[in-house]
Tab-separated table of C-alpha atoms and ligand atoms in Angstrom:
chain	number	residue	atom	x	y	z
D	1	UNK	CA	7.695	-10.578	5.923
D	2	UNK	CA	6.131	-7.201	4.581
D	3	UNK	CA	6.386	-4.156	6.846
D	4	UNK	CA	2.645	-3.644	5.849
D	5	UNK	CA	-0.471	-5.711	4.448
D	6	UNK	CA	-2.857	-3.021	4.150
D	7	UNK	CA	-2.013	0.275	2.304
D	8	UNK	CA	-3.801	3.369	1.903
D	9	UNK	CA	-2.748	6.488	-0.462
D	10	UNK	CA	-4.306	9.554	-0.350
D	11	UNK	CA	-3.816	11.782	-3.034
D	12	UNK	CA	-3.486	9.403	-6.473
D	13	UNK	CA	-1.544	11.984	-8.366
D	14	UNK	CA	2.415	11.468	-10.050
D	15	UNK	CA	3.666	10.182	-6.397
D	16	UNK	CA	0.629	8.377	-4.988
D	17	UNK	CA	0.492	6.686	-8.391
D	18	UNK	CA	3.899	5.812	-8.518
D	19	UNK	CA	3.591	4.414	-5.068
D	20	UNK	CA	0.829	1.966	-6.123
D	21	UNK	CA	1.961	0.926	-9.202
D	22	UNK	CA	5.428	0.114	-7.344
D	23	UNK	CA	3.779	-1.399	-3.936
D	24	UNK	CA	1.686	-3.998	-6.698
D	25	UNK	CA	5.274	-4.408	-8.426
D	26	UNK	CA	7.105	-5.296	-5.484
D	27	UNK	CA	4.409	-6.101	-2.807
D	28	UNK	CA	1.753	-7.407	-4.583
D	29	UNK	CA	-0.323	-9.424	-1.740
D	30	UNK	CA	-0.671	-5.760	0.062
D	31	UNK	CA	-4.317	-4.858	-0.817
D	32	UNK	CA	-4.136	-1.322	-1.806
D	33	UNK	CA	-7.131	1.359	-0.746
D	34	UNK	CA	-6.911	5.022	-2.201
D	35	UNK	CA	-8.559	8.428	-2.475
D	36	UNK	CA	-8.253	11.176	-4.350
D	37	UNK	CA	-10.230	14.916	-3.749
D	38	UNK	CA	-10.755	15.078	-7.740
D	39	UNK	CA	-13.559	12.787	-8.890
D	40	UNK	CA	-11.355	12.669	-12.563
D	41	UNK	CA	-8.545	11.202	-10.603
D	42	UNK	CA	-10.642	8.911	-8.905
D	43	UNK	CA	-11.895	8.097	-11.752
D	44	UNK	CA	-8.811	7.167	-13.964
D	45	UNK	CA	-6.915	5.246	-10.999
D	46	UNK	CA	-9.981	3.243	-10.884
D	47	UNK	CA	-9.920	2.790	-14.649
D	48	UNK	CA	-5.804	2.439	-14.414
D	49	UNK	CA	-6.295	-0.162	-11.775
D	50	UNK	CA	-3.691	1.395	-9.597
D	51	UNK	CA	-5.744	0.243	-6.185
D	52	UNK	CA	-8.376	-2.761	-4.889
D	53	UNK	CA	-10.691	-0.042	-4.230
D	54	UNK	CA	-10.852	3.981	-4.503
D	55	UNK	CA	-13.098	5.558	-1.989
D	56	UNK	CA	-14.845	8.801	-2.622
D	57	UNK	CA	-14.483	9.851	0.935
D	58	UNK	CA	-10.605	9.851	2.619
D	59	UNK	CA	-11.773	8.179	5.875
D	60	UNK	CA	-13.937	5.527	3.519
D	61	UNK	CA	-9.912	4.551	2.475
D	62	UNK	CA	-8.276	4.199	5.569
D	63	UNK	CA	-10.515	2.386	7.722
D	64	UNK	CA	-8.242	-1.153	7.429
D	65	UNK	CA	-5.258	0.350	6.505
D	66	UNK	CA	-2.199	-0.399	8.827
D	67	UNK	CA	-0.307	2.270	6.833
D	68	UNK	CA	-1.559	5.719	5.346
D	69	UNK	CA	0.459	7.812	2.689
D	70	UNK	CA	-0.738	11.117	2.542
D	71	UNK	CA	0.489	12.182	-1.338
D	72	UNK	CA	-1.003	15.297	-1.212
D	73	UNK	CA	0.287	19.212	-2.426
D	74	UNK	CA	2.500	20.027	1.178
D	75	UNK	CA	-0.283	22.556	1.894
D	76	UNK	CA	-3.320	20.173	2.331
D	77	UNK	CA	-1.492	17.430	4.370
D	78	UNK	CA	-2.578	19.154	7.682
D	79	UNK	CA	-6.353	19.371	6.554
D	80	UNK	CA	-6.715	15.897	4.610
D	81	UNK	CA	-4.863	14.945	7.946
D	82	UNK	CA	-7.213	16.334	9.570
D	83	UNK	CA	-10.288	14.937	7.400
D	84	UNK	CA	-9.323	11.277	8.189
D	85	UNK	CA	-8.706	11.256	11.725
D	86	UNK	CA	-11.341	9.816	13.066
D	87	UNK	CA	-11.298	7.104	10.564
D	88	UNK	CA	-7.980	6.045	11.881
D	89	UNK	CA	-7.389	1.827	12.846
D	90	UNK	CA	-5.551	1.027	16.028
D	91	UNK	CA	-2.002	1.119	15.539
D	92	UNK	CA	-1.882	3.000	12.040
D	93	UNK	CA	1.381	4.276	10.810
D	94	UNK	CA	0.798	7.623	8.987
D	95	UNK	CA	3.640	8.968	6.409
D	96	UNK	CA	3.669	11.255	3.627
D	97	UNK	CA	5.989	12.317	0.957
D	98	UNK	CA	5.890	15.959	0.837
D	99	UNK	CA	9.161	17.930	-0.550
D	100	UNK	CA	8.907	20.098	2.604
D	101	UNK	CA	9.121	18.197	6.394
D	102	UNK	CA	9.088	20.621	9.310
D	103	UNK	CA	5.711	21.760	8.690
D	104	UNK	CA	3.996	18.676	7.868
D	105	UNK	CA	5.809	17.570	10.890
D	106	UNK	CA	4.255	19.736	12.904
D	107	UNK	CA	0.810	19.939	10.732
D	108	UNK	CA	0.825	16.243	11.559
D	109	UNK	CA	1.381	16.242	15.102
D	110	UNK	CA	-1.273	18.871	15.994
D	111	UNK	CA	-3.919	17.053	13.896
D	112	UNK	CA	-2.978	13.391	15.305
D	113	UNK	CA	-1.815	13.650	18.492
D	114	UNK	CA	-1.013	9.939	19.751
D	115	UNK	CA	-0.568	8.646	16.539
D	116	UNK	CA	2.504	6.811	14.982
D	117	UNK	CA	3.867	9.510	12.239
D	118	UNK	CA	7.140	9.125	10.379
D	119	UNK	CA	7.125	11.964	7.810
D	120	UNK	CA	8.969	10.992	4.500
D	121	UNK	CA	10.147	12.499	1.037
D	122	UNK	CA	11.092	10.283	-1.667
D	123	UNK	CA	13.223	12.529	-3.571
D	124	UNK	CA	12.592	11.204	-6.822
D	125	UNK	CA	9.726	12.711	-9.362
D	126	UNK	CA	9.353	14.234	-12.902
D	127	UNK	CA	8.145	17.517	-14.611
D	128	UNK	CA	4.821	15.461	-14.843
D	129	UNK	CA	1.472	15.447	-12.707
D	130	UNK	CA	-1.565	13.307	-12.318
D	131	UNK	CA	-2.421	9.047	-12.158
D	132	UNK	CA	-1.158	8.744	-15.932
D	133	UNK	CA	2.240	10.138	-15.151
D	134	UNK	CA	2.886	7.576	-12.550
D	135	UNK	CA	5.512	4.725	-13.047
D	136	UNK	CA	6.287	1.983	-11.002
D	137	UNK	CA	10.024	2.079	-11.433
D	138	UNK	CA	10.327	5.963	-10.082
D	139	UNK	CA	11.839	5.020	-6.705
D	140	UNK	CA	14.342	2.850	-7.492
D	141	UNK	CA	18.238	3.904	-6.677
D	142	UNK	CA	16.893	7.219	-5.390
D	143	UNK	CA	16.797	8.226	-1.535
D	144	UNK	CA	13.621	8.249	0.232
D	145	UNK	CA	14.309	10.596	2.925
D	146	UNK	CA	12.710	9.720	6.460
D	147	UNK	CA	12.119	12.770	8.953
D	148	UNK	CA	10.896	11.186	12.136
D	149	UNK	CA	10.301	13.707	14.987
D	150	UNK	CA	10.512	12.508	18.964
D	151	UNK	CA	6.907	11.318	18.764
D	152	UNK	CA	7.912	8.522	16.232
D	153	UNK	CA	8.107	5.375	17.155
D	154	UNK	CA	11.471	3.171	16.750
D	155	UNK	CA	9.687	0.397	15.434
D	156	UNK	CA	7.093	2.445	13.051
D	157	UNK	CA	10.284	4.562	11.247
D	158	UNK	CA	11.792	0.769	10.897
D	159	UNK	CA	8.865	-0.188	8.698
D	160	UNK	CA	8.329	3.025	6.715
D	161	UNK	CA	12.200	2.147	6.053
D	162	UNK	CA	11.436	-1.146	4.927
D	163	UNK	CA	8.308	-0.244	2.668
D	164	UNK	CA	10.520	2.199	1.035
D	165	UNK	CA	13.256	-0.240	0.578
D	166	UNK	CA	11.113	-2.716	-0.943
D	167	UNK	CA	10.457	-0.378	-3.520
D	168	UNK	CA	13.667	0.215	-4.558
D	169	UNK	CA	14.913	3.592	-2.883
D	170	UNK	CA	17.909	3.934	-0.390
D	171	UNK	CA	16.533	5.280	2.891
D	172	UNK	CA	18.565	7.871	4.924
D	173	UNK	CA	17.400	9.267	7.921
D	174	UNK	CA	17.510	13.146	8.798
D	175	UNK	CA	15.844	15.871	11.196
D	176	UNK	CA	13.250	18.130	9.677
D	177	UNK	CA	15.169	21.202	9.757
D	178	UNK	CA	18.484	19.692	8.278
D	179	UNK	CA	16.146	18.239	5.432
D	180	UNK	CA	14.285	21.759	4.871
D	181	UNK	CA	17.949	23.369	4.275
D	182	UNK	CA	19.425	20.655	2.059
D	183	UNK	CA	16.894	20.653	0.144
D	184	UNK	CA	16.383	24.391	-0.371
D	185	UNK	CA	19.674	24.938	-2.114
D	186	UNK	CA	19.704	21.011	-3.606
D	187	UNK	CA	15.857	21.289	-5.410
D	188	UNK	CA	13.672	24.205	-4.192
D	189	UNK	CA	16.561	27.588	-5.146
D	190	UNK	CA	17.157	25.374	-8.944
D	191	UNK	CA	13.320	25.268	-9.346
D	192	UNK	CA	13.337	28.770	-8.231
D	193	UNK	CA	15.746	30.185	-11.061
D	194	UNK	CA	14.161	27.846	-13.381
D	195	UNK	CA	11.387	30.010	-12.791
D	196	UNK	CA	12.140	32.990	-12.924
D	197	UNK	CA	14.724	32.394	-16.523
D	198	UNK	CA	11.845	30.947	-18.117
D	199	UNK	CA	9.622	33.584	-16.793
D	200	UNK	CA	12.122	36.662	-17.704
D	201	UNK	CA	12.456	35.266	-21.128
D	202	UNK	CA	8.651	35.094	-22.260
D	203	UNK	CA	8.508	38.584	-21.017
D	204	UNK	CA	11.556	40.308	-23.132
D	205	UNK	CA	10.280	42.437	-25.330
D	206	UNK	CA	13.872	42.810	-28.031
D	207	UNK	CA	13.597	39.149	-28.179
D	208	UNK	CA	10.596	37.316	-29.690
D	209	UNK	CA	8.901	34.293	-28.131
D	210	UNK	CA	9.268	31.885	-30.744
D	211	UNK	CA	13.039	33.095	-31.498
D	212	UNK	CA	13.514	32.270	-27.542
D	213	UNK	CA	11.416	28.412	-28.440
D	214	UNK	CA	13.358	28.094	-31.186
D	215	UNK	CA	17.041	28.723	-30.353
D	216	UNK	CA	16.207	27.058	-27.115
D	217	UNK	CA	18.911	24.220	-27.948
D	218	UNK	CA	21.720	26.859	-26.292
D	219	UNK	CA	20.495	26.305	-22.748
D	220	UNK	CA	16.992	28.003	-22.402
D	221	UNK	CA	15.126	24.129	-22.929
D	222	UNK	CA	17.044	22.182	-20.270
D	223	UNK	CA	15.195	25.045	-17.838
D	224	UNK	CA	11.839	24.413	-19.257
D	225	UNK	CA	11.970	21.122	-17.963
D	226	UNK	CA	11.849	22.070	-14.334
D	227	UNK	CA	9.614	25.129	-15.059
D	228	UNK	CA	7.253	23.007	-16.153
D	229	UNK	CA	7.035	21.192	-13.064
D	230	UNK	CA	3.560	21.204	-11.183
D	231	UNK	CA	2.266	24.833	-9.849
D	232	UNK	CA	0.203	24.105	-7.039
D	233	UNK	CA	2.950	21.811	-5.690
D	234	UNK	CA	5.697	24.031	-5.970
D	235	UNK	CA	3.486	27.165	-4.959
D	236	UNK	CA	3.361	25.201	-1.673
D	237	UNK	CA	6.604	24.131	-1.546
D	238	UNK	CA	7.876	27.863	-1.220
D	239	UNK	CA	5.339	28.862	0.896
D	240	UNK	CA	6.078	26.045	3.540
D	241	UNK	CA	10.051	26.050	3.330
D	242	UNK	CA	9.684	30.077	3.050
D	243	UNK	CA	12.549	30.529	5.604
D	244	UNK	CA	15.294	28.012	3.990
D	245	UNK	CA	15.052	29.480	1.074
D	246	UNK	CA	14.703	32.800	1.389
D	247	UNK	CA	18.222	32.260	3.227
D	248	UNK	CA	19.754	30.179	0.493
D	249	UNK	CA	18.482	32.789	-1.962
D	250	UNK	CA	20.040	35.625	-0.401
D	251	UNK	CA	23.289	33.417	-0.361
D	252	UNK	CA	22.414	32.920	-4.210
D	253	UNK	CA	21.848	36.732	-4.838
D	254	UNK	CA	25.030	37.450	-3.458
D	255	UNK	CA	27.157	35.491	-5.365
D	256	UNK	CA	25.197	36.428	-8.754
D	257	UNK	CA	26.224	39.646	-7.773
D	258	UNK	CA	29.827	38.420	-7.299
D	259	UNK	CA	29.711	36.995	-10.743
D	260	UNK	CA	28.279	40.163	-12.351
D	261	UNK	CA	31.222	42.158	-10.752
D	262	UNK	CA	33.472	40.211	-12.253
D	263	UNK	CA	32.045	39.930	-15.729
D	264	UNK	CA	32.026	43.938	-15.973
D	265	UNK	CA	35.859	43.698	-14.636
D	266	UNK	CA	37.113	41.499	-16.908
D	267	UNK	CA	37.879	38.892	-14.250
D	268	UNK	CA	38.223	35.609	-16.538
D	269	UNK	CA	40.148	34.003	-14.142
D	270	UNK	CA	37.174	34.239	-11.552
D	271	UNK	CA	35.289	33.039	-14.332
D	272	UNK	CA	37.192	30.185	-15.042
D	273	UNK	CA	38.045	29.172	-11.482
D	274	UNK	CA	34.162	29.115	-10.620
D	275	UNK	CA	33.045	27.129	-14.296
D	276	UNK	CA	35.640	24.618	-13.348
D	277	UNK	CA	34.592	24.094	-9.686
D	278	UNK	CA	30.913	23.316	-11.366
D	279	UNK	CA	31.963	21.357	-13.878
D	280	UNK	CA	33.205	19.079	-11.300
D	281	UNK	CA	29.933	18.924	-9.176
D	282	UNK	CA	28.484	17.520	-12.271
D	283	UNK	CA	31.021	14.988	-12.604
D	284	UNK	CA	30.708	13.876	-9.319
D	285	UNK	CA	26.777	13.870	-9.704
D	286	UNK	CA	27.309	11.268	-12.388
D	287	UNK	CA	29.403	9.049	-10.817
D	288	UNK	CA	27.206	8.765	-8.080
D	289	UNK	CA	24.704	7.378	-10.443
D	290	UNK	CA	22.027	10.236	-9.587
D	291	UNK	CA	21.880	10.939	-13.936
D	292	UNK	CA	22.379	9.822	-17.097
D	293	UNK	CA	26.248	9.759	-17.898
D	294	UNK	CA	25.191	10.345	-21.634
D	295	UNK	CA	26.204	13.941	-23.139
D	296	UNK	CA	23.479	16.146	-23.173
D	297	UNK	CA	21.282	14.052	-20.800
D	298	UNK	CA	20.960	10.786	-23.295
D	299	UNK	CA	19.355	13.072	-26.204
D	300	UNK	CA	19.667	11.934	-29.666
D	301	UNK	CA	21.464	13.982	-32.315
D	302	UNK	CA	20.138	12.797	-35.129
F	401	NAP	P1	0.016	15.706	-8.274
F	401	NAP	O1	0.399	14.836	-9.420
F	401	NAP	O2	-0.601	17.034	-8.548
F	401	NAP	O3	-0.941	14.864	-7.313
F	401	NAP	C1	-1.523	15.384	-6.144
F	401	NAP	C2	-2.945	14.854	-6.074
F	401	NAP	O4	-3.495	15.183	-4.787
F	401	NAP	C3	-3.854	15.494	-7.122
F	401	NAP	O5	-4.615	14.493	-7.796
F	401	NAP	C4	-4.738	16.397	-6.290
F	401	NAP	O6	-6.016	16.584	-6.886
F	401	NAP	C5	-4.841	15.621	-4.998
F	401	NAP	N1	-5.280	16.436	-3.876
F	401	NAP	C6	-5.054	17.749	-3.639
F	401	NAP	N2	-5.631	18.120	-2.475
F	401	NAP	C7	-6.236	17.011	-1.980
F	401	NAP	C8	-7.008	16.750	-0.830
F	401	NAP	N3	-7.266	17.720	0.051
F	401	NAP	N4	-7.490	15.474	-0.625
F	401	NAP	C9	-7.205	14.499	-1.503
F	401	NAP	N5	-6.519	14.695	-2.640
F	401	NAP	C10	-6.012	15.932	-2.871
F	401	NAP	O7	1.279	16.012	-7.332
F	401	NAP	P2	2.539	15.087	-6.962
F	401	NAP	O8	3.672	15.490	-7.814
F	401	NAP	O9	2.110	13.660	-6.917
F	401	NAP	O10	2.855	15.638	-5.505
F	401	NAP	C11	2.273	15.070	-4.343
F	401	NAP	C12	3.189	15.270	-3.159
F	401	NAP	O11	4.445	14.672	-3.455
F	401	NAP	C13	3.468	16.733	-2.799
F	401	NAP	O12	3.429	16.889	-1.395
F	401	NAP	C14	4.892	16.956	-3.304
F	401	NAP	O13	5.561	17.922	-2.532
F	401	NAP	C15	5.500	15.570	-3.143
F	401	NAP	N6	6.612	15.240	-4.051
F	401	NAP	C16	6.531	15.543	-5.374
F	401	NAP	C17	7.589	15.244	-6.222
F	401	NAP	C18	7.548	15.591	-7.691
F	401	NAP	O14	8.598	15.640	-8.353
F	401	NAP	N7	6.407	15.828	-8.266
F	401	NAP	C19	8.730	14.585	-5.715
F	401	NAP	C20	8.763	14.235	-4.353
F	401	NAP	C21	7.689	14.569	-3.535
F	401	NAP	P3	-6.260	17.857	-7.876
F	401	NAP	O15	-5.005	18.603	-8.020
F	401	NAP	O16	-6.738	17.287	-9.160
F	401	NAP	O17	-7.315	18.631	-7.166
């Protein structure tokens, strides 16, 4: 039995997308309503099929839906919230998949007040934004992390579970807060430096941008990856988790610091002690199956 028949996604970006294209894949009798605020995205997930029918208005989507995904940048989930209350069926479950879950938490909660809400994060995405980026096969073997507050209803989180699961991820359950910190030092602080290396190196002045492109191989490219990831997203991300991770940054700072004492002492050994420790993180990354056990991430070396 499927946990839901009726399915609306708002916001038809990388995520919302990904969602459709994987709810047809592995629920395909769930007829599938969407939205997007950009008339070009509306536009090519009507011409990429991705839903029965995309609505120009966000309450025009959910009117039948017994679940709602809100797959929208962290800082418009209160206000598209917000937009589609009163368009809400009887007995709706409303989720979301932002990166950040206290605040849509409580964004969600002062916006829908009696309504079932059982925030969510798929951890799972790519550099990549928009409908075309979108694949059906994103979730599967990655956690979908489920955030539900006291106001969420047993049964409602046990669905959201089981939509999840049908899609392929492993669902773990965790409070807001916890979920804020992990993630701070696990994706938002490596986004961060990602950043602000990419950032620092376009603005050297002794070394030239296309010597920094082209000897990129040494390191510099695997960071472009993530600094290419979407701006508006990630704006919001920091702004909504600012706490976290201005506390796992000052952690961060500190121990750059550490490191920078003992390059100008001579310390290998501290070196060496601390590359070794990391080297095994990666290892055990690996053989948990959350990468490619290829060297150098599966490239080819022609
Ligand atoms: P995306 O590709 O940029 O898609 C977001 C879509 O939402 C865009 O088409 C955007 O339209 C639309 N939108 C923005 N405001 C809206 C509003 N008020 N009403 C309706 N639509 C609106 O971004 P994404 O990567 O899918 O991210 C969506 C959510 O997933 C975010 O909350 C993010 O934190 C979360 N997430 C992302 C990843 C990842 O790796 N990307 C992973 C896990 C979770 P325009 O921008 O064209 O205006």
């Amino acid at each position: 039995m499927l946990p839901f028949a009726r399915v609306a996604i708002v916001g038809l970006g990388l995520i919302g997308s990904s969602v459709a294209r994987a709810v047809r894949q592995t629920m395909p009798t769930v007829r599938l309503t969407g939205h997007d605020a950009d008339p070009d995205v509306r536009a090519a997930a009507v011409a990429l099929e991705l839903c029965d029918d995309v609505a120009d208005q966000a309450g025009a989507a959910v009117t039948d839906a017994d679940l709602v995904i809100l797959c929208v940048p962290v800082g418009a989930i209160g206000a598209v919230a917000a937009e589609l209350a009163a368009d809400l069926a009887e007995g709706v479950v409303v989720t979301d998949v932002g990166s950040c879950k206290a605040s849509v938490a409580r964004a969600l909660a002062e916006v829908l007040p009696g309504v079932a809400i059982v925030p969510a994060h798929p951890v799972a995405g790519t550099e990549r934004s928009g409908p075309e980026a979108g694949f059906a096969t994103l979730f599967q073997g990655r956690w979908c992390i489920l955030t539900p507050t006291e106001g969420s209803p047993p049964e409602a989180v046990e669905r959201v579970a089981a939509f999840w699961g049908r899609m392929g991820a492993e669902v773990e359950l965790m409070d807001p807060d916890h979920h804020d910190r992990v993630l701070a030092v696990t994706s938002h602080l490596p986004h961060l430096i990602a950043y602000t290396i990419v950032g620092t190196a376009s603005d050297l002045e002794e070394v030239t941008r296309s010597e920094v492109i082209k000897y990129s191989a040494g390191g510099f490219r695997d960071f472009t990856r993530i600094a290419a990831s979407d701006p508006v997203m990630w704006r919001d991300v920091f702004l909504s988790n600012r706490e976290a991770v201005l506390d796992m940054l000052g952690r961060f700072s500190e121990d750059l610091s550490a490191l920078s004492r003992a390059i100008r002492w001579g310390d290998g050994d501290a070196l060496e002690e601390l590359f070794t420790r990391t080297r095994a993180i990666r290892r055990a990354v690996v053989e948990q199956g959350q990468d490619d056990a290829r060297e150098d991430f599966g490239r080819s070396h022609p």
